[in-house]
Each structure stands twice: as C-alpha cells, then as structure tokens.
Coordinates of C-alpha atoms and ligand atoms in Angstrom, one line a residue:
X1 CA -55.6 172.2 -6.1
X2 CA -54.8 168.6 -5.9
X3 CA -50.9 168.6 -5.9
X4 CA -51.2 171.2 -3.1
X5 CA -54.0 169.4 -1.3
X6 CA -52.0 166.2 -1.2
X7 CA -48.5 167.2 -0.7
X8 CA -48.0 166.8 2.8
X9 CA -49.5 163.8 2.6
X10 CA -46.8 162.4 0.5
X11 CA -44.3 163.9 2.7
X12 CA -45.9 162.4 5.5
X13 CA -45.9 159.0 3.8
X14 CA -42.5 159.2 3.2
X15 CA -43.2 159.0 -1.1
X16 CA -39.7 161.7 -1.6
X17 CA -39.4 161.3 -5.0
X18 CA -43.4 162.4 -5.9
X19 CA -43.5 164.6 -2.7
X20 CA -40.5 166.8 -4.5
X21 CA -41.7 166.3 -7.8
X22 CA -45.0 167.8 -6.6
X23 CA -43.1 170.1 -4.7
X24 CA -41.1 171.5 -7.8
X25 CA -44.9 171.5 -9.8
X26 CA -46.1 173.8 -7.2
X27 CA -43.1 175.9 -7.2
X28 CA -42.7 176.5 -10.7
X29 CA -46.0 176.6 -12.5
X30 CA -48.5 177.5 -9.4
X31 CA -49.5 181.0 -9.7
X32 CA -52.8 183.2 -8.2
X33 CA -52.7 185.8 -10.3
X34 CA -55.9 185.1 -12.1
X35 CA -59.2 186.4 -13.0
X36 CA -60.9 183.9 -11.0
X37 CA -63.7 184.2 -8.7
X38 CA -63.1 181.6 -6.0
X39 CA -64.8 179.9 -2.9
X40 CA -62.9 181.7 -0.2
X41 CA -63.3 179.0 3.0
X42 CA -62.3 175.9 -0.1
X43 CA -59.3 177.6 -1.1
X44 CA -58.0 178.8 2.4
X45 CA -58.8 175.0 4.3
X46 CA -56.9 173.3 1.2
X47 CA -54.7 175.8 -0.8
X48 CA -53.3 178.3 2.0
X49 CA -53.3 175.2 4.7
X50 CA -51.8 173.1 2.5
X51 CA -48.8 175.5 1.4
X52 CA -48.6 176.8 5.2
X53 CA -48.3 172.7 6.0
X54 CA -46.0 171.3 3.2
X55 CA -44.3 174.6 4.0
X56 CA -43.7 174.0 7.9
X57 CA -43.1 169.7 7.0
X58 CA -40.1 170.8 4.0
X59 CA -38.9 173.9 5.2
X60 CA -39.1 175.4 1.4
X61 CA -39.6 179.4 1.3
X62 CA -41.1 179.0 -2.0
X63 CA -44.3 177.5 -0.7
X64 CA -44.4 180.1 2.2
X65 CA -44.2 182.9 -0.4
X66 CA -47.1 181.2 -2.4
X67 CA -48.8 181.3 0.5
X68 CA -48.6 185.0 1.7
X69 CA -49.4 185.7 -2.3
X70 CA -52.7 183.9 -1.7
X71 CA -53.5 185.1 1.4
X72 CA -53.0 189.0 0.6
X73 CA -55.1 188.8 -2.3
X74 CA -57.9 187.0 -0.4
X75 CA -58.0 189.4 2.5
X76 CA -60.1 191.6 0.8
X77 CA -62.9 189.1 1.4
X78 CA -63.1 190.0 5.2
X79 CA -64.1 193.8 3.7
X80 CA -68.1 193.7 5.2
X81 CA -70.0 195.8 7.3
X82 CA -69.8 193.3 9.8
X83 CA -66.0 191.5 8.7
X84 CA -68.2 188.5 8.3
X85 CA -66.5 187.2 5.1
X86 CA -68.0 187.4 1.2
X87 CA -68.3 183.8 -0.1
X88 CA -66.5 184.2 -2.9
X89 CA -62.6 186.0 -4.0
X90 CA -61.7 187.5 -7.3
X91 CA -57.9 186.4 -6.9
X92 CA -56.7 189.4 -9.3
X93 CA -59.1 192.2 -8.3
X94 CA -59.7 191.3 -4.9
X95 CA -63.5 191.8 -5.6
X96 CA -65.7 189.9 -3.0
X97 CA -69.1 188.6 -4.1
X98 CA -71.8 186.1 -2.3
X99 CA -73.2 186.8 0.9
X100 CA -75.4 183.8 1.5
X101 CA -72.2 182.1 4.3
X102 CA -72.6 180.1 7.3
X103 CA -70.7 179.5 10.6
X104 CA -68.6 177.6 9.0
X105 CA -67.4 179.1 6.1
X106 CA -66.7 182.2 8.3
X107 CA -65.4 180.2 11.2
X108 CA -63.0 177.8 9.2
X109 CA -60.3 180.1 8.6
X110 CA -57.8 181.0 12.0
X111 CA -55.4 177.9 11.8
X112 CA -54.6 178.8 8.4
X113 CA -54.8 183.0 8.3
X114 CA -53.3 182.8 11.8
X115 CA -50.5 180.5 11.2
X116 CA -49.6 182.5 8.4
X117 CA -49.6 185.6 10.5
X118 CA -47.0 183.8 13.1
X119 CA -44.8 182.7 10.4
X120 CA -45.0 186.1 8.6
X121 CA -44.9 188.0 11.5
X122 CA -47.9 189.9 10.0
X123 CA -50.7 189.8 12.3
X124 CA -53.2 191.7 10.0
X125 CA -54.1 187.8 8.6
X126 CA -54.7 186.7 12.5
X127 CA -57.2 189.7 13.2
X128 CA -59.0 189.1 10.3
X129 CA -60.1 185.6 10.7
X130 CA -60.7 185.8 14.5
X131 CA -62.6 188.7 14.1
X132 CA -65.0 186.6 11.6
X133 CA -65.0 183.9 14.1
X134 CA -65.9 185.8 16.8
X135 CA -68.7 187.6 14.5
X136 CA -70.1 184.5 14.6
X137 CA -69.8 182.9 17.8
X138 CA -71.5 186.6 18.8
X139 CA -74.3 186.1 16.8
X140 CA -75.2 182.7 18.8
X141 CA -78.7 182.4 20.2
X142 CA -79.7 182.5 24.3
X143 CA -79.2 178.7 24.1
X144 CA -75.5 179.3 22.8
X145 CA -76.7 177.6 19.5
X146 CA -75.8 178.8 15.9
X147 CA -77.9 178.9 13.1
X148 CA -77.1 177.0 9.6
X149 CA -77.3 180.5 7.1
X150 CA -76.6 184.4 7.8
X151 CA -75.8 187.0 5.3
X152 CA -72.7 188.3 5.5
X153 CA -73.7 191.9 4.9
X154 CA -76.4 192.6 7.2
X155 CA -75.1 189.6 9.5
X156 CA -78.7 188.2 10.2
X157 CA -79.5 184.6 10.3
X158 CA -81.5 183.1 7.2
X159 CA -81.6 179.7 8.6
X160 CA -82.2 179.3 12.3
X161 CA -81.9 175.5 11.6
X162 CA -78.6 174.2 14.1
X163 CA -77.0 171.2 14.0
X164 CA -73.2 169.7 13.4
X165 CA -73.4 168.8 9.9
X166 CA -72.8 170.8 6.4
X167 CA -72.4 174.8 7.1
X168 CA -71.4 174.5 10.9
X169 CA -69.2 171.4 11.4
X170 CA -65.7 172.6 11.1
X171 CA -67.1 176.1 13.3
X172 CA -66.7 173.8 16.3
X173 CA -63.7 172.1 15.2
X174 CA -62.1 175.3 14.9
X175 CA -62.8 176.8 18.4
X176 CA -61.5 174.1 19.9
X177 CA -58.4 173.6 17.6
X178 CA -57.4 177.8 17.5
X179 CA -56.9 177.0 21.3
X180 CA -54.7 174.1 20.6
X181 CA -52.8 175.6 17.9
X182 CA -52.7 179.4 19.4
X183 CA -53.4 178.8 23.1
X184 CA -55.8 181.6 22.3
X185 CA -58.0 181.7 25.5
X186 CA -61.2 183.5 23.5
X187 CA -61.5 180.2 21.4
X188 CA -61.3 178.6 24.8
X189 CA -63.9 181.2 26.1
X190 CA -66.1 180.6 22.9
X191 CA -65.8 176.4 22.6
X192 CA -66.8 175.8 26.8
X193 CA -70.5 176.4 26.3
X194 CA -70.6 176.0 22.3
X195 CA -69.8 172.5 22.6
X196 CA -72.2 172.2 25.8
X197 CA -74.9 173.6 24.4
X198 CA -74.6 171.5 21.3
X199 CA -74.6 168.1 23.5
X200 CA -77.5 169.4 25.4
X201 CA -79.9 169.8 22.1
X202 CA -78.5 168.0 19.2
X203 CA -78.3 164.7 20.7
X204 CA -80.9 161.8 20.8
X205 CA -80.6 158.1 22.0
X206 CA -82.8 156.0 19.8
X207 CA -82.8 152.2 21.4
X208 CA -79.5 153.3 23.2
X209 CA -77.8 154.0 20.7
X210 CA -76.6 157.8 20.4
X211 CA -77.3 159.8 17.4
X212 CA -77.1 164.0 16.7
X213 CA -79.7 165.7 15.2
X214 CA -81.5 169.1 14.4
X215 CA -82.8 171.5 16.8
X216 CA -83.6 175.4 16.0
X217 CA -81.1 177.3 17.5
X218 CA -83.7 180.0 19.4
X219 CA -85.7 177.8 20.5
X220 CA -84.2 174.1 21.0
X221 CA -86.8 172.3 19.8
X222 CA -86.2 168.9 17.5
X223 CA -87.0 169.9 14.0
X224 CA -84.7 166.7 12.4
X225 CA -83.2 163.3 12.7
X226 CA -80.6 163.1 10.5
X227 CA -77.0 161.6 11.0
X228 CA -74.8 161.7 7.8
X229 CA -70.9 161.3 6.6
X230 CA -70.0 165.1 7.2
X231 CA -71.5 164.8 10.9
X232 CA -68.9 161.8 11.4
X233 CA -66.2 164.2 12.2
X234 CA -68.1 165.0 15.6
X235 CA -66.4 162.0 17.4
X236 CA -63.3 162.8 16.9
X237 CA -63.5 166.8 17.8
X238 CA -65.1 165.2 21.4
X239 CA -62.1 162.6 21.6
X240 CA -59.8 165.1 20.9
X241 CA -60.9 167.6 23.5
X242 CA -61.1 165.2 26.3
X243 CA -64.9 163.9 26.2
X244 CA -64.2 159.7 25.0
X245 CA -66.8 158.4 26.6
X246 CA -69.8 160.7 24.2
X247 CA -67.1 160.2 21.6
X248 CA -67.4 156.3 21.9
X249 CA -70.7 156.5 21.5
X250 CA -71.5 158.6 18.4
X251 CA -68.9 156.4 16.9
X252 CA -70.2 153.2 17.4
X253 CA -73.8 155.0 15.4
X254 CA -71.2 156.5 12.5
X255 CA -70.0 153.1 12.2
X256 CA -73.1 150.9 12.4
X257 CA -74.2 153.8 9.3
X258 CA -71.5 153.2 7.3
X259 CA -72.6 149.0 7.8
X260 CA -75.8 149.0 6.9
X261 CA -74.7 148.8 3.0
X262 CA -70.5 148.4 3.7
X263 CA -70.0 152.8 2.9
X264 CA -71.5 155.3 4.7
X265 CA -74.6 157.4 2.9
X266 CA -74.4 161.1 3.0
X267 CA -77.5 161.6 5.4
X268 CA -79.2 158.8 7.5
X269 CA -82.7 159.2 9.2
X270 CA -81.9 157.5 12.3
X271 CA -85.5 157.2 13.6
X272 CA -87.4 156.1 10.5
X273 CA -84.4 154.3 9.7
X274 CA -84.2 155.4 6.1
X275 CA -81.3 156.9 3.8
X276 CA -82.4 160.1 2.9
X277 CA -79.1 161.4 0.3
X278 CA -77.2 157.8 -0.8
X279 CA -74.1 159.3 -2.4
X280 CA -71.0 158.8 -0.5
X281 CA -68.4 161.2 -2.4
X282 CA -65.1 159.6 -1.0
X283 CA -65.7 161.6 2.8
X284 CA -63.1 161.1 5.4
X285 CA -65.0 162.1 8.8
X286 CA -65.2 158.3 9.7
X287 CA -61.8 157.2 9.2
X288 CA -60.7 160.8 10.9
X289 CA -62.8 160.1 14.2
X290 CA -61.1 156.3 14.4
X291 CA -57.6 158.0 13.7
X292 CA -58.5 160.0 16.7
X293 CA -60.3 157.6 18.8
X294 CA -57.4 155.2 18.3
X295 CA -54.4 157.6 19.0
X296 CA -56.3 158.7 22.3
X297 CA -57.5 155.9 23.7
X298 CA -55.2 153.1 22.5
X299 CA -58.1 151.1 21.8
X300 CA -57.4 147.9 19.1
X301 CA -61.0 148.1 18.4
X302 CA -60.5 151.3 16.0
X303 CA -57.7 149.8 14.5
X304 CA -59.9 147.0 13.6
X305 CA -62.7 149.5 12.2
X306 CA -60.0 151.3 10.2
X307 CA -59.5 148.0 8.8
X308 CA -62.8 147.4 8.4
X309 CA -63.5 151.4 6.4
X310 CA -60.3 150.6 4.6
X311 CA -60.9 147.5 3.0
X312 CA -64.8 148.3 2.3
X313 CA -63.6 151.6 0.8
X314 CA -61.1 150.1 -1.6
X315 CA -63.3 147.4 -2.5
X316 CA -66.3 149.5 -3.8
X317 CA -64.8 152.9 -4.7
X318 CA -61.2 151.8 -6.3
X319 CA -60.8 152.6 -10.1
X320 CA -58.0 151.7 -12.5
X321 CA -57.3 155.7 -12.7
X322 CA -58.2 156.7 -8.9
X323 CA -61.4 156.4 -6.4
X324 CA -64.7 156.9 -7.7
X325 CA -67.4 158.5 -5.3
X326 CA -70.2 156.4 -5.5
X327 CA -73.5 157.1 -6.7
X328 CA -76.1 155.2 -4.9
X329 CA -74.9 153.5 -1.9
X330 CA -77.2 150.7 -2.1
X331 CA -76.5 149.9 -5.6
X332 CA -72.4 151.2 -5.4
X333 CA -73.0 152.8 -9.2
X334 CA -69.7 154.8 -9.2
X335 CA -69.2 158.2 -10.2
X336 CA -66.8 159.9 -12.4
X337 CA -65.7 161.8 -9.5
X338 CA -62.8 162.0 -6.9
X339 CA -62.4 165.3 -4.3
X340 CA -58.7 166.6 -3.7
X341 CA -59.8 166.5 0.3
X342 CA -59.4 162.2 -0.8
X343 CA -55.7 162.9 -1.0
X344 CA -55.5 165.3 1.8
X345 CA -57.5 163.7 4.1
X346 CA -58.8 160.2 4.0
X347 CA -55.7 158.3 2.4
X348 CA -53.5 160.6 5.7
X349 CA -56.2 159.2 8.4
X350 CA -56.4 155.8 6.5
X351 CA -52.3 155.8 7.1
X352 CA -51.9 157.4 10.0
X353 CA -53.9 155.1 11.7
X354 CA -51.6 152.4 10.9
X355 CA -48.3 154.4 11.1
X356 CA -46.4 155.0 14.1
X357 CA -47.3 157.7 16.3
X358 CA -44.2 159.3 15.6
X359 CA -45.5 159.9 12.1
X360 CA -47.4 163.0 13.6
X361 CA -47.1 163.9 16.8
X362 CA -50.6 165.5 18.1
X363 CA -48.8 167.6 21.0
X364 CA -46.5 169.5 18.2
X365 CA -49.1 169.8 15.3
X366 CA -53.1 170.4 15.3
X367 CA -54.6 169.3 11.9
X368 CA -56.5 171.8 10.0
X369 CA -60.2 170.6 8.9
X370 CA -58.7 169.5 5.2
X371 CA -55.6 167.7 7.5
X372 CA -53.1 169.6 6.9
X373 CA -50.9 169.6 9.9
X374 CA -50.1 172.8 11.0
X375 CA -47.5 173.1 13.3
X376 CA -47.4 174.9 17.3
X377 CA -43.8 176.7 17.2
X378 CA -41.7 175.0 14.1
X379 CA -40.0 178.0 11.8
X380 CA -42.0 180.5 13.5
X381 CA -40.6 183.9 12.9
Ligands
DMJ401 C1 -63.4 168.7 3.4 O1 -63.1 169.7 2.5 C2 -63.3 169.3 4.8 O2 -63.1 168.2 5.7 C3 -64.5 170.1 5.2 O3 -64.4 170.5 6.5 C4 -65.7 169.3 5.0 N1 -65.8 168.8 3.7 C5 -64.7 168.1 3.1 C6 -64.6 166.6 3.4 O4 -65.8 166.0 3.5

C-alpha cells in the first residue's frame, strides 16, 4: 500500500528515479489476487485512487490495468439490499462481510469508481458508487443532517450522532468534489443544502472564535464540543467551494489547536478547553486546509502557518527511519508508527504549498480525499 499511496507524490515532486523505481515495484510484483479480506473505502481512497492517479500523471497502462483488476473484484461489495456497500472485500472470492458503515465509507468512493469508469469506458463502476452515495444522502434527516453509523443491510441509522469528523468527513468532501471532477449536477443537487445544513447546526463561536461540533441529526440539538485533527479538513472543503470567509475562521481555531502544545491532538473540547484523545498519528487535514486556503486566497499568512506545521512537524515526529506518530501530545512520546496517507498526503500538501502552482493545477485535477489527483479529461477514453 505504501508504494502505491505515495507514487504520485514522487511524480509530483519530481523524485524520477524513485518514482519509476516504485513504478516498476508496482508493476511487477503488485498483484490482488489474494485471500484477503479488506477495508473496502481504505483500499479504494488509497490503492484504486492512487493507481487511477499515478496512472493519469505517467500515462503507464500497467497501473490502469491494476486498477480495473482491483476494482472488478471489489464491486461485489456494492451487492446489499440497499447497494449501501459491505465494509469489508474478500479480494479473491469477492465475499462481502461487515455491515456496521457510515456516510463516509459509503460516500467516499465516486472520484475513484467513477474515474475508473471514464477511463474504462465501463460505466457499471460509476453507477455503483453514486448509487451508494445517493443511498446515503437519501437517508438524511428533515434537517438535511446525516447520522455517524447505519447498517448497510437494513440501511437504518445506529448512530444519530452528526457532525464533520471521523465516519462523515470525506461524505461532504465528496459531494462537492464528484461535481468538480464529473460536473455531475446530483452531487451539486445533494452538497447545496448538505453543506447548509451542516453550517446551520454544527457550528459554535466560543469567545469569537469559531469551532464545529456535534448535534443529532433528527433533532439539531448540541450533544458535543469537540474539534479534532480529522475535522481540520473542513476549512479547506469551504475554501475550495467558494465560502473563504467561514473557511478563515475555522482555520484560525485548527490552528490555534494545533499551538496549544506545537502538534495538533486528535480531539479537542473547545468549551472546557481540555484534550480529550492526545495522539496525533501523522494527520494531514491542517496542512491540506492551508494548501487550500493559500492557493485560493493568495494569502502569505498560510504560507507562513505551513511553515509554522512544517517545522513543528519535523521537529517532534522526525525518526532516523521515517515519522513517528506521536503518542501523547503533551509529552510528544513517539510511536512506532507511520500511515501510508503520510506519503500520500501530508508530505504533497506540505510541498505543494511551497511549489509553484503549476505543480497542480486545481482547474485540471480535483484531489481525492487520500490526495491523489485525479484528473477532469486527461487520457479519457
Ligand atoms: C486519510 O486516509 C484520508 O484523508 C481519510 O479521508 C481520513 N483519514 C486519513 C487521514 O487522516
């Protein structure tokens, strides 16, 4: 997973010799045929995005094929009652299993199933995944809310609890972003009063300042106050779609988080003013949202915070091997630990926000929720 996750970033770096040794690693020795039960929404955000992506960025076949390998024998996930996808893929036997999913494990899959249709000319890969995103987005409350848990079987909600952190996130990312990358007007249709709804009841000032928090999605009433690393991808999603002045905002709380110890905690009581989960596993949602803020808005002020992430970052997570997550926050205890989204996504939105623009241009290619760049038109079939 971690060649493939980080691929296109190489590429995009401009590292040619790694980026086609890695390329010639995937190539040869990468093979899906396996008795393997695997988490559908991880492997389609970084193995099928990132083949699709390093695909599209080096124009080799092989990786396309990978990809269409991978995605046929994951298909049979979407086979529910409802075509709300299992949580889990058997990559040999096509056996789903898990039905415990969330909006967005169901919800995070169109840029990736969809581009493959477009470059496949297969659509049955498009239908799929918007049919499990618009499962979801139908299953939304009065208040146009979603909840945090359904079952994929009987397509009820188990968790009513509605926020934008872990289990929904990269739901709204992806309704906005399928109408960027597709100019699909029902993501359109299904983002307008998603995204609405969610500014109406998650948010909270506290002393000005401008937080998000949770709410139950029947009812809209506050039923938490937490903030954390995952939520930080919120800013950019509203910078990106045209709202910089609530995106401003919420940055300038994910940013005064990540310096109350100098690296962001995972979850961050904003009214009591108390950590409430102090590992920081190597998340890029920060440094994504100042990539985004500072492309759109031209602002030096992100650059500086970039600088700022970057130099805390390396300072407290660096290893002699890699990056450690860390522990504890407030003691910076490392962990013997590092993601493969750290190569797919933070080191791309640490460099790309000191790159040229040219490096990725934002009206050609939409970024999938791993970073993968997937591309509007290029070597469509
Ligand atoms: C990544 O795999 C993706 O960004 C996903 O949407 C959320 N979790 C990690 C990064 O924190």
């Amino acid at each position: 997973m971690t060649p493939v996750d980080a691929l296109d970033t190489m590429v995009l770096m401009g590292l040619d010799d790694e980026a086609k040794e890695t390329r010639e690693l995937i190539a040869t020795r990468l093979s899906f045929d396996k008795d393997l039960d695997v988490k559908h929404f991880e492997v389609v955000i970084r193995l099928l995005g990132g083949l699709l992506s390093a695909y599209q960025l080096t124009g080799d076949e092989r990786l396309l094929k990978l990809a269409e390998d991978l995605g046929t024998r994951m298909l049979p996930a979407f086979d529910t009652p409802t075509g709300l996808p299992y949580v889990n893929i058997n990559l040999r036997t096509g056996k789903g299993s898990g039905t415990d999913s969330n909006p967005a494990e169901a919800g995070t899959l169109l840029l990736e199933y969809g581009t493959l249709s477009r470059l496949t000319g297969n659509p049955v890969y498009y239908a799929k995944a918007k049919r499990a995103l618009v499962e979801t987005f139908k299953r939304r409350s009065k208040l146009d809310l979603v909840g945090e848990r359904f079952d994929a079987i009987t397509g009820k909600w188990t968790s009513t609890s509605s926020h934008i952190g872990a289990r929904i996130d990269s739901y709204y990312e992806y309704l906005w972003k399928c109408w960027r990358l597709f100019d699909d007007k029902d993501c359109l249709a299904m983002w307008t009063p998603s995204v609405a709804a969610a500014n109406r009841y998650y948010a909270e000032e506290v002393d000005g300042a401008l937080w998000s928090g949770q709410v139950d999605m029947r009812t809209g009433k506050r039923t938490g106050h937490e903030y954390g690393a995952l939520d930080a991808f919120y800013p950019g999603l509203l910078a990106y779609s045209g709202d910089i002045d609530r995106a401003r905002r919420l940055q300038a709380s994910s940013f005064a988080m990540w310096k109350l110890h100098g690296i962001e905690p995972e979850a961050y009581d904003y009214r009591k003013r108390r950590i409430t989960a102090a590992g920081y596993p190597l998340r890029p949602e920060i440094v994504e949202s100042t990539w985004y803020l500072y492309r759109l808005t031209g602002d030096p002020k992100y650059r500086a915070m970039g600088r700022t992430l970057f130099e805390d970052f390396v300072r407290h997570c660096r290893t002699e091997a890699g990056y450690a997550a860390i522990k504890d926050v407030t003691t910076m205890e490392q962990a013997d630990e590092m993601e493969s989204f750290v190569m797919a996504e933070t080191f791309k939105y640490f460099y790309l926000l000191f790159a040229p623009p040219q490096t990725l241009d934002l009206d050609k290619a939409v970024l999938n929720t791993e970073a993968h760049p997937l591309q509007r038109t290029k070597h469509a079939k």
